[in-house]
Tab-separated table of C-alpha atoms in Angstrom:
chain	number	residue	atom	x	y	z
A	30	MET	CA	-27.894	-14.025	-10.178
A	31	ALA	CA	-26.438	-10.865	-11.727
A	32	MET	CA	-24.858	-9.838	-8.416
A	33	THR	CA	-23.416	-13.338	-7.921
A	34	SER	CA	-21.873	-13.284	-11.390
A	35	ARG	CA	-20.466	-9.805	-10.901
A	36	THR	CA	-18.934	-10.737	-7.549
A	37	ALA	CA	-17.351	-13.811	-9.103
A	38	TRP	CA	-15.752	-11.635	-11.773
A	39	LEU	CA	-14.600	-9.247	-9.044
A	40	ARG	CA	-12.719	-12.082	-7.393
A	41	VAL	CA	-11.189	-13.217	-10.675
A	42	VAL	CA	-9.959	-9.732	-11.615
A	43	ALA	CA	-8.664	-9.066	-8.083
A	44	LEU	CA	-6.762	-12.356	-8.068
A	45	ILE	CA	-5.210	-11.697	-11.478
A	46	GLY	CA	-4.160	-8.209	-10.367
A	47	ALA	CA	-2.608	-9.513	-7.152
A	48	VAL	CA	-0.683	-12.288	-8.915
A	49	ALA	CA	0.564	-9.846	-11.564
A	50	SER	CA	1.799	-7.429	-8.895
A	51	LEU	CA	3.593	-10.219	-7.061
A	52	THR	CA	5.178	-11.794	-10.136
A	53	ILE	CA	5.595	-9.814	-13.345
A	54	ASN	CA	5.930	-6.577	-11.384
A	55	PHE	CA	8.554	-8.232	-9.113
A	56	GLY	CA	6.712	-7.430	-5.885
A	57	LEU	CA	7.549	-10.712	-4.204
A	58	ILE	CA	11.077	-11.237	-5.489
A	59	ASP	CA	12.183	-7.695	-4.624
A	60	LEU	CA	10.665	-8.000	-1.165
A	61	VAL	CA	12.511	-11.250	-0.516
A	62	ASP	CA	15.733	-10.013	-2.099
A	63	GLY	CA	15.666	-6.904	0.064
A	64	PHE	CA	16.030	-9.104	3.121
A	65	THR	CA	18.233	-11.858	1.705
A	66	GLY	CA	20.346	-9.997	-0.867
A	67	TYR	CA	20.426	-13.170	-2.933
A	68	VAL	CA	19.903	-11.548	-6.359
A	69	ASP	CA	21.881	-8.306	-6.148
A	70	GLN	CA	24.265	-9.232	-3.315
A	71	ALA	CA	22.533	-6.865	-0.857
A	72	ARG	CA	23.499	-3.752	-2.822
A	73	ASN	CA	20.091	-2.108	-2.593
A	74	GLN	CA	18.379	-3.683	0.394
A	75	VAL	CA	16.194	-0.773	1.464
A	76	LEU	CA	15.221	0.230	-2.063
A	77	ASP	CA	14.304	-3.347	-2.936
A	78	VAL	CA	12.189	-3.744	0.187
A	79	GLY	CA	10.456	-0.450	-0.575
A	80	TRP	CA	9.410	-1.682	-4.017
A	81	GLY	CA	8.467	-5.058	-2.544
A	82	ALA	CA	6.423	-3.491	0.268
A	83	LEU	CA	4.422	-1.518	-2.283
A	84	PHE	CA	3.873	-4.206	-4.914
A	85	GLY	CA	4.434	-7.350	-2.872
A	86	LEU	CA	2.451	-6.386	0.219
A	87	ILE	CA	0.182	-3.345	0.034
A	88	LEU	CA	-1.305	-3.688	-3.440
A	89	PRO	CA	-1.786	-7.495	-3.310
A	90	LEU	CA	-3.265	-7.396	0.212
A	91	GLY	CA	-5.942	-4.930	-0.837
A	92	LEU	CA	-6.792	-7.044	-3.871
A	93	LEU	CA	-6.712	-10.418	-2.144
A	94	ALA	CA	-9.013	-9.087	0.569
A	95	GLN	CA	-11.762	-9.113	-2.077
A	96	LEU	CA	-11.691	-12.897	-2.354
A	97	ARG	CA	-13.783	-13.314	0.805
A	98	ALA	CA	-16.838	-11.244	1.775
A	99	PRO	CA	-15.960	-8.266	-0.438
A	100	GLU	CA	-19.119	-6.443	0.648
A	101	ALA	CA	-17.451	-5.958	4.039
A	102	ARG	CA	-14.077	-4.951	2.608
A	103	ILE	CA	-14.469	-1.878	0.410
A	104	ALA	CA	-11.270	-0.698	2.112
A	105	GLY	CA	-9.320	-3.062	-0.147
A	106	ILE	CA	-10.564	-1.199	-3.218
A	107	GLN	CA	-9.853	2.127	-1.527
A	108	GLN	CA	-6.357	0.831	-0.789
A	109	THR	CA	-5.824	0.125	-4.484
A	110	ALA	CA	-6.928	3.674	-5.287
A	111	VAL	CA	-4.520	5.033	-2.670
A	112	VAL	CA	-1.627	3.183	-4.331
A	113	ALA	CA	-2.562	4.674	-7.715
A	114	LEU	CA	-2.829	8.178	-6.241
A	115	ALA	CA	0.497	7.947	-4.424
A	116	LEU	CA	2.275	6.649	-7.524
A	117	ALA	CA	0.858	9.480	-9.628
A	118	VAL	CA	1.858	12.161	-7.122
A	119	SER	CA	5.317	10.676	-6.570
A	120	GLY	CA	5.877	10.200	-10.290
A	121	ALA	CA	4.973	13.816	-10.992
A	122	ALA	CA	7.068	15.111	-8.077
A	123	GLY	CA	10.049	13.036	-9.199
A	124	GLU	CA	9.475	13.758	-12.890
A	125	GLN	CA	9.260	10.032	-13.532
A	126	TRP	CA	6.409	9.891	-16.006
A	127	TRP	CA	6.345	6.132	-16.456
A	128	TYR	CA	5.253	5.962	-12.822
A	129	VAL	CA	2.316	8.168	-13.740
A	130	ALA	CA	1.489	5.715	-16.528
A	131	LEU	CA	1.670	2.852	-14.020
A	132	ALA	CA	-0.636	4.807	-11.720
A	133	VAL	CA	-3.141	5.197	-14.554
A	134	GLY	CA	-3.059	1.442	-15.128
A	135	ILE	CA	-3.689	0.693	-11.450
A	136	ALA	CA	-6.447	3.305	-11.384
A	137	GLY	CA	-8.036	1.519	-14.348
A	138	LEU	CA	-7.869	-1.768	-12.452
A	139	CYS	CA	-9.448	-0.054	-9.464
A	140	ALA	CA	-12.275	1.302	-11.646
A	141	ILE	CA	-13.036	-2.176	-12.993
A	142	LEU	CA	-13.064	-3.656	-9.493
A	143	LEU	CA	-15.274	-0.871	-8.235
A	144	ALA	CA	-17.768	-1.402	-11.061
A	145	LEU	CA	-17.972	-5.084	-10.084
A	146	HIS	CA	-18.076	-4.522	-6.320
A	147	PRO	CA	-21.309	-5.320	-4.440
A	148	ALA	CA	-20.747	-2.373	-2.074
A	149	ARG	CA	-19.409	0.105	-4.616
A	150	ARG	CA	-21.741	2.860	-3.427
A	151	THR	CA	-19.860	2.898	-0.118
A	152	PHE	CA	-16.522	3.705	-1.805
A	153	LEU	CA	-16.747	7.365	-0.759
A	154	ALA	CA	-18.907	6.804	2.309
A	155	ARG	CA	-17.782	8.067	5.688
A	156	GLY	CA	-16.767	5.502	8.260
A	157	ARG	CA	-19.075	4.733	11.140
A	158	ARG	CA	-16.749	5.920	13.886
A	159	PRO	CA	-13.157	7.194	13.848
A	160	GLU	CA	-10.489	5.339	15.793
A	161	PRO	CA	-8.767	7.914	18.073
A	162	ILE	CA	-5.575	5.918	18.575
A	163	LEU	CA	-5.130	5.386	14.839
A	164	LEU	CA	-5.837	9.059	14.238
A	165	ALA	CA	-3.051	9.928	16.673
A	166	LEU	CA	-0.665	7.470	15.041
A	167	ALA	CA	-1.496	8.829	11.597
A	168	ALA	CA	-0.976	12.391	12.804
A	169	ALA	CA	2.420	11.430	14.194
A	170	ALA	CA	3.395	10.058	10.775
A	171	ILE	CA	2.413	13.108	8.703
A	172	VAL	CA	5.607	15.160	8.882
A	173	PRO	CA	8.121	12.267	8.704
A	174	SER	CA	6.233	10.666	5.801
A	175	LEU	CA	5.988	13.876	3.779
A	176	VAL	CA	9.630	14.797	4.396
A	177	TYR	CA	10.797	11.307	3.405
A	178	ALA	CA	8.575	11.289	0.311
A	179	TRP	CA	9.972	14.649	-0.783
A	180	ARG	CA	13.561	13.486	-0.286
A	181	MET	CA	12.968	10.327	-2.304
A	182	ALA	CA	11.249	12.295	-5.085
A	183	SER	CA	14.187	14.703	-5.116
A	184	ALA	CA	16.590	11.772	-5.470
A	185	ALA	CA	14.533	10.558	-8.425
A	186	ARG	CA	14.584	14.006	-10.086
A	187	HIS	CA	18.344	14.229	-9.769
A	188	GLY	CA	18.974	10.634	-10.838
A	189	LEU	CA	21.003	9.774	-7.752
A	190	PRO	CA	22.735	6.377	-7.517
A	191	PRO	CA	22.451	3.453	-7.290
A	192	ALA	CA	21.641	3.109	-10.969
A	193	ASP	CA	20.761	-0.587	-10.755
A	194	ALA	CA	17.842	-0.318	-8.299
A	195	VAL	CA	15.337	-0.825	-11.101
A	196	SER	CA	12.308	-3.041	-11.703
A	197	ASN	CA	10.556	-3.123	-15.069
A	198	GLY	CA	12.532	-0.062	-16.111
A	199	LEU	CA	11.376	1.977	-13.088
A	200	HIS	CA	13.920	3.208	-10.562
A	201	HIS	CA	12.990	2.550	-6.968
A	202	TRP	CA	13.476	6.121	-5.691
A	203	THR	CA	9.968	7.048	-6.797
A	204	ALA	CA	8.525	3.870	-5.309
A	205	MET	CA	10.037	4.879	-1.964
A	206	ALA	CA	8.288	8.249	-2.155
A	207	ALA	CA	5.030	6.504	-3.010
A	208	LEU	CA	5.495	4.050	-0.148
A	209	ALA	CA	5.765	6.878	2.376
A	210	LEU	CA	2.598	8.491	1.043
A	211	VAL	CA	0.719	5.190	0.916
A	212	VAL	CA	1.551	4.283	4.519
A	213	LEU	CA	0.362	7.684	5.701
A	214	LEU	CA	-2.840	7.611	3.645
A	215	LEU	CA	-3.664	4.062	4.679
A	216	ALA	CA	-3.251	4.968	8.332
A	217	LEU	CA	-5.661	7.862	7.819
A	218	LEU	CA	-8.087	5.636	5.905
A	219	ALA	CA	-8.122	3.086	8.703
A	220	ALA	CA	-8.487	5.823	11.309
A	221	VAL	CA	-11.732	7.156	9.824
A	222	GLY	CA	-13.307	3.729	10.209
A	223	THR	CA	-14.000	2.727	6.614
A	224	SER	CA	-15.634	-0.664	6.087
A	225	GLY	CA	-12.830	-3.224	6.367
A	226	TRP	CA	-10.576	-0.700	8.109
A	227	ARG	CA	-8.249	-3.410	9.380
A	228	ILE	CA	-6.992	-4.040	5.825
A	229	PRO	CA	-5.285	-0.630	5.430
A	230	ALA	CA	-4.183	-0.603	9.068
A	231	ILE	CA	-2.473	-3.991	8.816
A	232	SER	CA	-1.049	-3.216	5.373
A	233	ALA	CA	0.441	0.092	6.534
A	234	SER	CA	1.950	-1.441	9.660
A	235	ILE	CA	3.500	-4.430	7.874
A	236	ALA	CA	4.911	-2.267	5.068
A	237	ALA	CA	6.355	0.281	7.485
A	238	GLY	CA	7.788	-2.510	9.614
A	239	ALA	CA	9.387	-4.137	6.563
A	240	TRP	CA	11.032	-0.825	5.605
A	241	ALA	CA	12.302	-0.365	9.160
A	242	ILE	CA	13.750	-3.868	9.377
A	243	SER	CA	15.489	-3.434	6.024
A	244	CYS	CA	17.080	-0.235	7.324
A	245	LEU	CA	18.292	-2.036	10.444
A	246	LEU	CA	19.785	-4.840	8.351
A	247	ALA	CA	21.524	-2.416	5.995
A	248	PRO	CA	24.304	0.060	6.813
A	249	ALA	CA	22.912	3.306	8.249
A	250	PRO	CA	23.759	5.410	5.145
A	251	ALA	CA	22.266	2.899	2.678
A	252	PRO	CA	20.185	4.444	-0.143
A	253	GLY	CA	16.599	4.861	1.005
A	254	SER	CA	17.492	4.553	4.684
A	255	GLU	CA	17.069	7.285	7.269
A	256	GLY	CA	19.442	5.631	9.714
A	257	HIS	CA	18.923	3.121	12.489
A	258	ALA	CA	17.372	5.535	14.996
A	259	TRP	CA	14.534	6.401	12.611
A	260	ALA	CA	14.192	2.725	11.731
A	261	TRP	CA	13.579	1.847	15.372
A	262	ALA	CA	11.044	4.669	15.659
A	263	VAL	CA	9.168	3.470	12.570
A	264	LEU	CA	9.280	-0.113	13.810
A	265	ALA	CA	7.692	1.005	17.089
A	266	TRP	CA	5.016	2.935	15.143
A	267	ALA	CA	4.319	-0.133	13.017
A	268	GLY	CA	4.015	-2.330	16.098
A	269	LEU	CA	1.546	0.039	17.740
A	270	THR	CA	-0.521	0.338	14.572
A	271	LEU	CA	-0.623	-3.432	14.150
A	272	SER	CA	-1.639	-3.852	17.794
A	273	VAL	CA	-4.552	-1.451	17.375
A	274	ALA	CA	-5.656	-3.257	14.215
A	275	ALA	CA	-5.468	-6.651	15.931
A	276	TRP	CA	-7.356	-5.569	19.054
A	277	PRO	CA	-10.934	-6.943	19.072
A	278	ARG	CA	-13.617	-4.411	18.112
A	279	THR	CA	-17.363	-4.480	17.650
A	280	ARG	CA	-17.498	-1.870	14.879
A	281	ASP	CA	-16.680	-4.129	11.950
A	282	GLU	CA	-20.223	-4.698	10.697
A	283	PRO	CA	-20.269	-4.799	6.892
A	284	LEU	CA	-21.965	-1.987	5.025
A	285	ALA	CA	-24.970	-3.226	3.137
A	286	ALA	CA	-24.467	-4.406	-0.414
A	287	GLU	CA	-26.718	-3.082	-3.125
A	288	PRO	CA	-30.216	-4.520	-3.374
A	289	LEU	CA	-30.440	-7.306	-5.902
A	290	GLY	CA	-32.661	-5.290	-8.188
A	291	GLU	CA	-30.086	-2.491	-8.440
A	292	ALA	CA	-27.217	-4.839	-9.183
A	293	ALA	CA	-28.437	-6.068	-12.527
């Protein structure tokens, strides 16, 4: 009974967190506006999609994955922790301290979810078997992701335009740096075979693909873009990563939840 109650609260908290990220943190509207340009007349397409990919895709997907069979999806909680870590690192690198505060808030949410999770003892457990193709794809992303993250953090430190690419008082440059780090870390997380590994793999591929498409829709020198050639390369990477995640596997057995006696 105690485990059932705790799991129910896990779902409630995860749902509230996902809805908040999509709505009051403008995850959904910025994601949509990045592709349509309806709100800001397409002035900041790539920067808007970057914010939307982080708070309208990656963070909500990890949280919403807990609504069904959370004992087999500890990766969703790990994904939330990865977002918090990337925001903290990017905020510090860009000297944007409100991002660090946001990271602390998300880390707090992650801690609550972890305390309620039926498989919380597997949070730091090694995966059963690494995925070689995902490892190769993650390795290929290391240098481009780190270089892009550093460039976006540098833009944040120097306060580069556009000045109106802001959500909840936070400029999107730092979110772009965090997005690059999150995509890389999620690819690595999926590659080591964590329980529910498809969640970070799919999240990373969709977010990277969204960034790439926004770059292709925008002029090549748009803020946050690395040009159309890099956009096509990232789109190909995203497609390969998504294909690997979608390919049937037999290694998705859930890790055991805690015994009922230990859950009380």
